[in-house]
mmCIF file of C-alpha atoms and ligand atoms in Angstrom:
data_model
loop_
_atom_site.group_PDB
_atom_site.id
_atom_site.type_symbol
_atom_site.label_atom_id
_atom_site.label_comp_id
_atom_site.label_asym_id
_atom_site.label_seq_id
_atom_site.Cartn_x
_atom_site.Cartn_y
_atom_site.Cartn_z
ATOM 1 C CA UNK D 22 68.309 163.096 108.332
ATOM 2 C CA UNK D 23 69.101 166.759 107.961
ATOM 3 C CA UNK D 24 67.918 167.319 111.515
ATOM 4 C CA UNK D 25 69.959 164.429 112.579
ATOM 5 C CA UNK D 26 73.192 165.816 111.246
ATOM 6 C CA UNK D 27 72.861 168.804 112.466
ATOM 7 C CA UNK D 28 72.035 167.616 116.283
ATOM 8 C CA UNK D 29 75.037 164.901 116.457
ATOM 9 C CA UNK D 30 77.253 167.444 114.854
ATOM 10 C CA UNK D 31 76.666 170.027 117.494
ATOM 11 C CA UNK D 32 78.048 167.542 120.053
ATOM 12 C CA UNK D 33 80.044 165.401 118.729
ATOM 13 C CA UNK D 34 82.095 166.120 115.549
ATOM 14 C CA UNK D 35 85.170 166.409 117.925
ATOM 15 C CA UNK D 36 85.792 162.709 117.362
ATOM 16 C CA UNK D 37 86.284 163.160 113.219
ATOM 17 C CA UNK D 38 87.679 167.003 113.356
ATOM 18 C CA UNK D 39 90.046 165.813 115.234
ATOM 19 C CA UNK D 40 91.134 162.571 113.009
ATOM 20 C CA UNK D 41 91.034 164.553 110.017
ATOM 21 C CA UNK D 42 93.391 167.259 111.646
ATOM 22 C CA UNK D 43 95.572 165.023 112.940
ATOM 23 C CA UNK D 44 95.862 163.119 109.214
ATOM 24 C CA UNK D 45 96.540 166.039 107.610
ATOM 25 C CA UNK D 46 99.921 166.846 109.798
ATOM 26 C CA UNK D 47 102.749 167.081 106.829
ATOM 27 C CA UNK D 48 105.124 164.462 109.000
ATOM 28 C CA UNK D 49 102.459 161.676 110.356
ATOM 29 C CA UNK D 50 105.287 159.685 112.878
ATOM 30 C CA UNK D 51 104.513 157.572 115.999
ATOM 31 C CA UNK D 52 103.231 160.325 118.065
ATOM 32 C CA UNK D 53 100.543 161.304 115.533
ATOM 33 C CA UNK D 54 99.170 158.192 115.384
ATOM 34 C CA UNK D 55 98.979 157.556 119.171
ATOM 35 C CA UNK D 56 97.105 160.932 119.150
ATOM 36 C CA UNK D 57 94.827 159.162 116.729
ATOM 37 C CA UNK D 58 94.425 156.242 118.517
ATOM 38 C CA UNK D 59 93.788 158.493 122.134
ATOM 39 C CA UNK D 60 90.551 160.374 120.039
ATOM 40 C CA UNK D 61 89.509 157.274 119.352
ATOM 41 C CA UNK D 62 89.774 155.584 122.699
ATOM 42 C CA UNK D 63 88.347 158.799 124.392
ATOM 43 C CA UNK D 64 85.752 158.753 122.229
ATOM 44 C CA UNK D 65 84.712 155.127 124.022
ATOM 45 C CA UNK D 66 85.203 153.637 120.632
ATOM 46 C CA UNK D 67 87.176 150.602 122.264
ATOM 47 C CA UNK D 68 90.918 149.399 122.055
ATOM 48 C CA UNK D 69 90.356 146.395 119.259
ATOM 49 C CA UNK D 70 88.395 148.585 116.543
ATOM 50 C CA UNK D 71 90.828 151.109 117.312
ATOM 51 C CA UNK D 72 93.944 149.360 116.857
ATOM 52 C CA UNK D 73 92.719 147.783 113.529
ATOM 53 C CA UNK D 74 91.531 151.443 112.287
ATOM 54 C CA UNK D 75 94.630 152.787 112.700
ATOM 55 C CA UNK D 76 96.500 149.626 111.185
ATOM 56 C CA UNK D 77 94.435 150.981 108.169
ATOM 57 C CA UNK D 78 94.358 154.130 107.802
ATOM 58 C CA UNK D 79 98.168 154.111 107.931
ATOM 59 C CA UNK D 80 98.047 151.909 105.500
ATOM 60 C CA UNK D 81 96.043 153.817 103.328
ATOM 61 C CA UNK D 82 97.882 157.039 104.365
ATOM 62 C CA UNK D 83 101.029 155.051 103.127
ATOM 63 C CA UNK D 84 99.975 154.290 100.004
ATOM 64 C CA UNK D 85 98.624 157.223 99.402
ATOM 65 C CA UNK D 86 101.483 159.600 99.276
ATOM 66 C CA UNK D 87 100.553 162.933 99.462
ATOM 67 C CA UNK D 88 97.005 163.506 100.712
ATOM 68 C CA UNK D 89 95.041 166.371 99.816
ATOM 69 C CA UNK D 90 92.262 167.242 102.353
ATOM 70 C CA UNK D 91 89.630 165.489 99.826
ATOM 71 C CA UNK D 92 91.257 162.437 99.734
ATOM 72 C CA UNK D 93 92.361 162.511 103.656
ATOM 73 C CA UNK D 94 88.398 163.331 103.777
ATOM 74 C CA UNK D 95 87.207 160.498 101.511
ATOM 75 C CA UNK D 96 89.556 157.693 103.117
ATOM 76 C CA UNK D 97 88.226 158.924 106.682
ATOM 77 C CA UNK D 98 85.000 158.895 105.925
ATOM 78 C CA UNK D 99 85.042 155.340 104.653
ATOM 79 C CA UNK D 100 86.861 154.102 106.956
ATOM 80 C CA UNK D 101 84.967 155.537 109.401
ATOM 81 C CA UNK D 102 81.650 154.061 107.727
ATOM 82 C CA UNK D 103 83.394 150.572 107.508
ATOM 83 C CA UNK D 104 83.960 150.743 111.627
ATOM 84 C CA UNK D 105 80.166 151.525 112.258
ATOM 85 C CA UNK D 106 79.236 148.938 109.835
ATOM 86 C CA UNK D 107 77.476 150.546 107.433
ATOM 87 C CA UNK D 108 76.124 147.787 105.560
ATOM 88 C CA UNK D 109 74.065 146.017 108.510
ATOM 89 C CA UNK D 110 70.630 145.961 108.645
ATOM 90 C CA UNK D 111 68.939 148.083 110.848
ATOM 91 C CA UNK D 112 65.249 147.508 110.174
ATOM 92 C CA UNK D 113 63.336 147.611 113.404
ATOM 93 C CA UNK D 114 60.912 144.276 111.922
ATOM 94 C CA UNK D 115 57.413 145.263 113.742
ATOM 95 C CA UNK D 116 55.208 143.129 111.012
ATOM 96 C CA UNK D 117 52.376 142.085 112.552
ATOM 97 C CA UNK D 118 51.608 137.965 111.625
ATOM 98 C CA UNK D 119 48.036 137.402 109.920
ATOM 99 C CA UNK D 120 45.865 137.942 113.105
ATOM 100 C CA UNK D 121 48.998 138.123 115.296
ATOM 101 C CA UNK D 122 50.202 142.103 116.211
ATOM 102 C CA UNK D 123 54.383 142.539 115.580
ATOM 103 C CA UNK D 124 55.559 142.337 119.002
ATOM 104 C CA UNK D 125 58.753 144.370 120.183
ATOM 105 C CA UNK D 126 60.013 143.851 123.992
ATOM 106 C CA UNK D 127 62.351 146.889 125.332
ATOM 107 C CA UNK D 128 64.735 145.954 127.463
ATOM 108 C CA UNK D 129 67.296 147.606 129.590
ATOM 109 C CA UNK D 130 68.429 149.396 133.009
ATOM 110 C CA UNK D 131 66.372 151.913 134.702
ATOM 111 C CA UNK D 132 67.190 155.485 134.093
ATOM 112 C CA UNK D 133 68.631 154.892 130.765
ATOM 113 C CA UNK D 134 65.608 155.901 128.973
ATOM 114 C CA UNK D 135 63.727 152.879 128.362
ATOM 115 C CA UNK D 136 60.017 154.295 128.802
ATOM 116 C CA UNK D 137 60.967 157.511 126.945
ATOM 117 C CA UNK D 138 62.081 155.239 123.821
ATOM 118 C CA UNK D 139 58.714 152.908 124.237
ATOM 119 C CA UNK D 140 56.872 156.330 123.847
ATOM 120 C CA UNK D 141 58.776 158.040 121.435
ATOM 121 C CA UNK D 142 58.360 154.177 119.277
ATOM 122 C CA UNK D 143 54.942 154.100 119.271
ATOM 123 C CA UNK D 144 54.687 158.008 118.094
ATOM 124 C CA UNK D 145 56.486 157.245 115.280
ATOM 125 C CA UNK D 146 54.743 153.865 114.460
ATOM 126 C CA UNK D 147 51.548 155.943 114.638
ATOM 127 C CA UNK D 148 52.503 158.500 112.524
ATOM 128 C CA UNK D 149 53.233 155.743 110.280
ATOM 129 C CA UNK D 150 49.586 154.795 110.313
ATOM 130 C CA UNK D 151 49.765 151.442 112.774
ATOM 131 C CA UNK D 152 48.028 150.643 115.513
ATOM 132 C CA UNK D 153 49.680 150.596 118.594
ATOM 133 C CA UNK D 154 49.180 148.833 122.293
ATOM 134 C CA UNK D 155 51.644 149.938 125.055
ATOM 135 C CA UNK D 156 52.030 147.035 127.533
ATOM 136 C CA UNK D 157 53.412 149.006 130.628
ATOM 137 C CA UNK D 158 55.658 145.943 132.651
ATOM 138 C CA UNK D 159 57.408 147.795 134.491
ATOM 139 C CA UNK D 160 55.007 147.235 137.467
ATOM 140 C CA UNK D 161 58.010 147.549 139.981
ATOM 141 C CA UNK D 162 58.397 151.427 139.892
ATOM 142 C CA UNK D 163 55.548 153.323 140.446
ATOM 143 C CA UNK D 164 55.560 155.909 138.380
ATOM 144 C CA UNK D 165 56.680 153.723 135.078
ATOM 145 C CA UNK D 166 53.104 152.550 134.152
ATOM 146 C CA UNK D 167 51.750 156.319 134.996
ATOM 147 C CA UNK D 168 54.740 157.866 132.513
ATOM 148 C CA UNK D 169 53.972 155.540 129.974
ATOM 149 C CA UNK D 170 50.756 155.956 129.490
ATOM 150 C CA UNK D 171 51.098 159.875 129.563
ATOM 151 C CA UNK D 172 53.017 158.884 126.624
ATOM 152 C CA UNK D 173 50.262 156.482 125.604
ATOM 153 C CA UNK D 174 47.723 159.364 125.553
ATOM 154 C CA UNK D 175 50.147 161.385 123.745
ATOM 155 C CA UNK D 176 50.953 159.658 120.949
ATOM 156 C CA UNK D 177 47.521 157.866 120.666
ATOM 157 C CA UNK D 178 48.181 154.252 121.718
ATOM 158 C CA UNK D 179 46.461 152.547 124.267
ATOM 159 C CA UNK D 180 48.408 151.334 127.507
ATOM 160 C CA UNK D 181 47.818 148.298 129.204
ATOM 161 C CA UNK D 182 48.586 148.385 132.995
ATOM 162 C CA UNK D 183 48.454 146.179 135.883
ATOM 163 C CA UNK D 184 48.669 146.881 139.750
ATOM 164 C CA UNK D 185 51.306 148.226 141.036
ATOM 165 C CA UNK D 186 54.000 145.503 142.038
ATOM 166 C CA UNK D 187 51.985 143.132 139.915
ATOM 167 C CA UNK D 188 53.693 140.415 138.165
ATOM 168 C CA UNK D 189 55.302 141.670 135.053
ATOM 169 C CA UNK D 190 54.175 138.445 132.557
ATOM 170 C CA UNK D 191 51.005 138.842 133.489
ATOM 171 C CA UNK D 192 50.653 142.205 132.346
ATOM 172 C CA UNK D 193 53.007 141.503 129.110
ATOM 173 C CA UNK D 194 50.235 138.787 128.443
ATOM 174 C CA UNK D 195 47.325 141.258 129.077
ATOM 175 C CA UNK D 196 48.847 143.509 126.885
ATOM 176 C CA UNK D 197 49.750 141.109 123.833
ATOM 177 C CA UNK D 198 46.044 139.769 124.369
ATOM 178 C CA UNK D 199 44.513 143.133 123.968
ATOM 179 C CA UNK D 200 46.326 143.881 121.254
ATOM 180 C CA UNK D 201 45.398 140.618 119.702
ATOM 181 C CA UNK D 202 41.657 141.758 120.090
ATOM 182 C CA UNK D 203 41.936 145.293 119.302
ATOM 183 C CA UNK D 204 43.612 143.851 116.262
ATOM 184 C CA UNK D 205 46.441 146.152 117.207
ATOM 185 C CA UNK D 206 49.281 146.615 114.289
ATOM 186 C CA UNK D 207 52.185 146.168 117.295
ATOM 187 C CA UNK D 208 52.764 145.657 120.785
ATOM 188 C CA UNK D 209 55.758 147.502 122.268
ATOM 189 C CA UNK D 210 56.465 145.930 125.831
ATOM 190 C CA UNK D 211 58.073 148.403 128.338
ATOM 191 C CA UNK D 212 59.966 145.972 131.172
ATOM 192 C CA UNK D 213 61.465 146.733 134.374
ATOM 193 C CA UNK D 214 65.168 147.274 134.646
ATOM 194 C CA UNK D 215 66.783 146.812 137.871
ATOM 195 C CA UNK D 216 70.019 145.148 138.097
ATOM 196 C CA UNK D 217 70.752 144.868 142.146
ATOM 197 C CA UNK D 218 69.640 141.182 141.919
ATOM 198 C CA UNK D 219 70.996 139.615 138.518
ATOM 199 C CA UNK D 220 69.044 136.816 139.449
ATOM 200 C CA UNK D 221 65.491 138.720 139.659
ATOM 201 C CA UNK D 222 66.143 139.942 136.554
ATOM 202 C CA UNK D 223 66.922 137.000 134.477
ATOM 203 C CA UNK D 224 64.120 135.152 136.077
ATOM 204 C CA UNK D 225 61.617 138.010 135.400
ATOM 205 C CA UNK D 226 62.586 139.116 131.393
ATOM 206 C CA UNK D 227 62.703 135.306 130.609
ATOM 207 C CA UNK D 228 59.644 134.852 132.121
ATOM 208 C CA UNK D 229 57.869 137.777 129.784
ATOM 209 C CA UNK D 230 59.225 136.993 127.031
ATOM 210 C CA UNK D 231 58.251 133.200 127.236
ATOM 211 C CA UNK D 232 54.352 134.516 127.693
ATOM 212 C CA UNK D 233 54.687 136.352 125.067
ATOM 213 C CA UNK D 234 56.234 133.940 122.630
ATOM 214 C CA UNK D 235 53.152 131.729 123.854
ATOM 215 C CA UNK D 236 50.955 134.482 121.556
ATOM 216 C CA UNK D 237 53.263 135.364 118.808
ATOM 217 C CA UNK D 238 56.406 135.126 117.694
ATOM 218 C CA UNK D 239 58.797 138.060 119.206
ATOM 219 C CA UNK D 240 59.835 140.747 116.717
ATOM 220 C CA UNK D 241 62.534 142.427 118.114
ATOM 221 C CA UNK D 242 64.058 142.431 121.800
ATOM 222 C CA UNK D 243 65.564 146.165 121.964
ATOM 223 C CA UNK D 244 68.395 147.077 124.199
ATOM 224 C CA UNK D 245 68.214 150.570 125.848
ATOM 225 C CA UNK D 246 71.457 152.112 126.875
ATOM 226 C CA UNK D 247 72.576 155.586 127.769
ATOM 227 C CA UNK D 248 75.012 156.454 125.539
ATOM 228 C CA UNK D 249 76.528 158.990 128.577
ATOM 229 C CA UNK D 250 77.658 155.368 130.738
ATOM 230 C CA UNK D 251 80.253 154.660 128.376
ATOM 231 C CA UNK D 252 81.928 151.207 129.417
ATOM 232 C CA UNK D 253 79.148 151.164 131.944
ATOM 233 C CA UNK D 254 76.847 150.939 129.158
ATOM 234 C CA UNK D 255 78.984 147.943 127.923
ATOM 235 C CA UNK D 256 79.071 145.798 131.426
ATOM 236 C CA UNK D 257 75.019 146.340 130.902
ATOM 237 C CA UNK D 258 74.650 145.136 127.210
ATOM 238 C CA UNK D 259 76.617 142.057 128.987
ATOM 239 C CA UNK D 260 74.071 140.982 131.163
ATOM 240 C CA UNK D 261 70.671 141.528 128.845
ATOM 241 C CA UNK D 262 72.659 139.582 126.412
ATOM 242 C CA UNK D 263 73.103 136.709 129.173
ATOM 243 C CA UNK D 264 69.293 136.816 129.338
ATOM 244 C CA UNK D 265 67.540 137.718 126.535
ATOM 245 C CA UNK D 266 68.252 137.436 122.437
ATOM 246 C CA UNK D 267 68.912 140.845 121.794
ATOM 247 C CA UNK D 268 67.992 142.150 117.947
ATOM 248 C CA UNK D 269 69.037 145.764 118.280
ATOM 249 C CA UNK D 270 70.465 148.675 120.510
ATOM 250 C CA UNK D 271 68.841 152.073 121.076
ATOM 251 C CA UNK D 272 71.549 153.903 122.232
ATOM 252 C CA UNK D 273 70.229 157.237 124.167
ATOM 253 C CA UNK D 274 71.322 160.456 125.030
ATOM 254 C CA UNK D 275 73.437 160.828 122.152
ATOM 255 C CA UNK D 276 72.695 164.837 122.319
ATOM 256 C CA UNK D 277 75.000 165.254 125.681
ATOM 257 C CA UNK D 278 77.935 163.342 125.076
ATOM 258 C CA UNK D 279 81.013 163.356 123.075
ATOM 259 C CA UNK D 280 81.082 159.829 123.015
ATOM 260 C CA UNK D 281 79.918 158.461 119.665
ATOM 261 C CA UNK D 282 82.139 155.731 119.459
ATOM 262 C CA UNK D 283 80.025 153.774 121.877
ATOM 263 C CA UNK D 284 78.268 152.600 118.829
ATOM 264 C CA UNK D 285 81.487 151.130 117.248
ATOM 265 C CA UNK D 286 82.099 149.445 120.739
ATOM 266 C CA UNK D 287 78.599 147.881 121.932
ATOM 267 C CA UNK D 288 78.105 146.693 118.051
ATOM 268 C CA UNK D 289 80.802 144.906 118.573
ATOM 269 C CA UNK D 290 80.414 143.285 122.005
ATOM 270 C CA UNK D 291 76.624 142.149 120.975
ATOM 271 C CA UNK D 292 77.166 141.893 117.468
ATOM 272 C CA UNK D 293 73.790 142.993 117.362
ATOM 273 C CA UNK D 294 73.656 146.540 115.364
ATOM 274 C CA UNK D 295 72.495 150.158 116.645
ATOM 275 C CA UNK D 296 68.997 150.330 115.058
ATOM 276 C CA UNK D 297 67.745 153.544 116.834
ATOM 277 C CA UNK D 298 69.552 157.154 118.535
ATOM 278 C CA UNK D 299 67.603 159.426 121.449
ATOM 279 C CA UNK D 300 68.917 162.625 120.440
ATOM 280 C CA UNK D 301 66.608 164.390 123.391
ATOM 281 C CA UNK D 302 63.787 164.114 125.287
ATOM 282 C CA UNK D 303 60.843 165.503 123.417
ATOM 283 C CA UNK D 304 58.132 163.196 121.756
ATOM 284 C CA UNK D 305 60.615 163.554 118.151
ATOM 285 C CA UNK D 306 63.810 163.236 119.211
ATOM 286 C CA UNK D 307 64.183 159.591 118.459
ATOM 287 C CA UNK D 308 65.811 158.472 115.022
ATOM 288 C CA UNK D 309 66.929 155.482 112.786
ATOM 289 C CA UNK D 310 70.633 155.184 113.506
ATOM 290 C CA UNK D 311 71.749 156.195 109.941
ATOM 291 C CA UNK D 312 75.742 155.452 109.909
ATOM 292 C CA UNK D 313 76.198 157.850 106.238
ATOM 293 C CA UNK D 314 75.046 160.853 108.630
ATOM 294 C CA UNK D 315 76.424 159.852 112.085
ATOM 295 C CA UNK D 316 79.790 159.826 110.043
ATOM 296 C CA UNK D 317 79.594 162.773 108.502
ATOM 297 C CA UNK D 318 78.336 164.270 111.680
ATOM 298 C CA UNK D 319 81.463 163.106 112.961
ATOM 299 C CA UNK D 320 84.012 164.456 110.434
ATOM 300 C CA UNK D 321 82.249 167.700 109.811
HETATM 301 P P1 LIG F 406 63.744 154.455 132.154
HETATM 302 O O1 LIG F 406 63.882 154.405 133.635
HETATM 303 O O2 LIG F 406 64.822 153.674 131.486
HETATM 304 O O3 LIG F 406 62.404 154.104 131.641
HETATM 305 O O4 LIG F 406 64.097 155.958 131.743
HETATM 306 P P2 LIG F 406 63.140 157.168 131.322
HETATM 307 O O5 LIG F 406 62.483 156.877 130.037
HETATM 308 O O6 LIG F 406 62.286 157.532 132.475
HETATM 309 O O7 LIG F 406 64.226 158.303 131.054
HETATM 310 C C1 LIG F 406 65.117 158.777 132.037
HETATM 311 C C2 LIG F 406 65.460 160.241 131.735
HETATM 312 O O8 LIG F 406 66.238 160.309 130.536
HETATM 313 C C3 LIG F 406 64.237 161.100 131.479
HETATM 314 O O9 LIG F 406 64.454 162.348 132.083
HETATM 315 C C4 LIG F 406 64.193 161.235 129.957
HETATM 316 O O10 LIG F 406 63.556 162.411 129.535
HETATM 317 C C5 LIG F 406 65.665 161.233 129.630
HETATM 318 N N1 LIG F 406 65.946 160.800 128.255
HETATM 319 C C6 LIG F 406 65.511 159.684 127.626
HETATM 320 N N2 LIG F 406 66.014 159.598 126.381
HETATM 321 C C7 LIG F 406 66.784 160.691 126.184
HETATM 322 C C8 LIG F 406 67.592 161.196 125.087
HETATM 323 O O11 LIG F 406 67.721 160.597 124.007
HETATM 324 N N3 LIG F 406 68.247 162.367 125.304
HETATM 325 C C9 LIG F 406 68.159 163.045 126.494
HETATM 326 N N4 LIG F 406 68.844 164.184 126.603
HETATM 327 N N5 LIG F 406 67.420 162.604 127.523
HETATM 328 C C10 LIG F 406 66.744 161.457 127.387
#
């Protein structure tokens, strides 16, 4: 958590600084407040959670009175807390069934960081004492199956791989049946993420995940997105929505951008919450998406 704080806050503060600066401006008149709303728009936090923060917070400010920098503080940081949605649950459910391994399918476009997040998954699930079987089904690029099982190695899980160019469900269905055998703890699935042909794509993630759902139930379908795209990132979440059920967003990347709000924004366009942050790229650097430190990253 500590760690955490300190990472986001070294690139991204500038969002809450600059709200709390702004609030504590003796005459708060229109101006202000359009400053307000362009940190929070810059910050790719989206024009409908922005308009209804500011409705409150000038409400609040209003009733307030005077503000002293606690209160201006306090009132920031909840409301800040309320737009992240601080009370959702964020639980990434990897419980294996009796006999049956937890299986977790990550989803998303290529480059974003999708193979990096399988790997850095399964460190912390084995750190955590479980069992874990990689199911590399990204057979498309040729390196994917080669990185993740580097990370396989790593970490100590064991990847499952098919030919190159292979078909994806069959390799999703190797995987899930090895880790039935091996009487693995959980299965994370790494997919292919190419969006050139919509169509391809559909057809290929539905056709994994209905494989897989023929072994055990699905635990979680996890969106990957690189929190750098901004409303990019947003067009993406779009189309893995069309196609899959998504249960929670890793947003990536979150160490080189300014951008935090994309949380606010891509919460509310899946409704689905953030569950998990890449703040780099080393085997640690991925964390629960904690909203108490994320906002007091931001407001410093
Ligand atoms: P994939 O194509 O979606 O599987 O993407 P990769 O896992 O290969 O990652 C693409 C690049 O992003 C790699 O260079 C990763 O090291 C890098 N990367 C992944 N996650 C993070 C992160 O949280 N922060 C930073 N700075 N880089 C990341």
């Amino acid at each position: 958590l500590v760690r955490l704080r300190a990472r986001l806050s070294r690139s991204q503060n500038a969002l809450g600084k600059g709200l709390l600066t702004l609030l504590s401006r003796e005459h708060l008149d229109e101006d202000t407040w359009e400053e307000v709303e362009d940190t929070l728009l810059t910050a790719d936090v989206g024009v409908q959670p922005t308009q209804e923060l500011v409705e409150r917070l000038r409400e609040r400010v209003k009733v307030l009175g005077t503000r002293t920098p606690q209160e201006l503080r306090g009132l920031l940081r909840e409301e800040l807390l309320t737009l992240v949605g601080a009370d959702l649950d964020r639980t990434v459910k990897t419980e294996p069934a009796p006999g049956k391994p937890g299986i977790v399918m990550v989803v998303g476009v290529n480059g974003t960081g999708k193979t990096t997040t399988t790997g850095k998954l399964a460190r912390v699930l084995v750190a955590d004492g479980r069992s874990v079987v990689l199911g590399a089904a990204d057979t498309f690029r040729a390196a994917a199956a080669d990185q993740l099982q580097t990370w396989g190695e790593r970490v100590g899980a064991y990847t499952v791989r098919g030919p190159e160019g292979g078909d994806p469900a069959s390799v999703a269905f190797d995987a899930v049946k090895e880790g039935k055998e091996m009487g693995a703890d959980v299965v994370l699935i790494d997919t292919a993420g190419r969006l050139h042909t919509k169509t391809g794509l559909m057809d290929e993630l539905g056709k994994v995940k209905r494989v897989v759902e023929k072994h055990a139930p699905l635990d979680e379908v996890l969106l990957v997105l690189d929190a750098t795209t901004g409303q990019n990132g947003l067009v993406q979440a779009r189309v893995f929505a069309e196609v899959v059920d998504i249960t929670g967003i890793v947003l990536t990347k979150l160490d080189g951008t300014a951008k935090g709000g994309i949380v606010v924004a891509v919460q509310r366009e899946l409704d689905v919450p953030v569950k998990l942050v890449g703040l780099g790229e080393g085997a640690d650097d991925l964390a629960p998406f904690e909203p108490e430190a994320f906002v007091d990253a931001l407001i410093g």
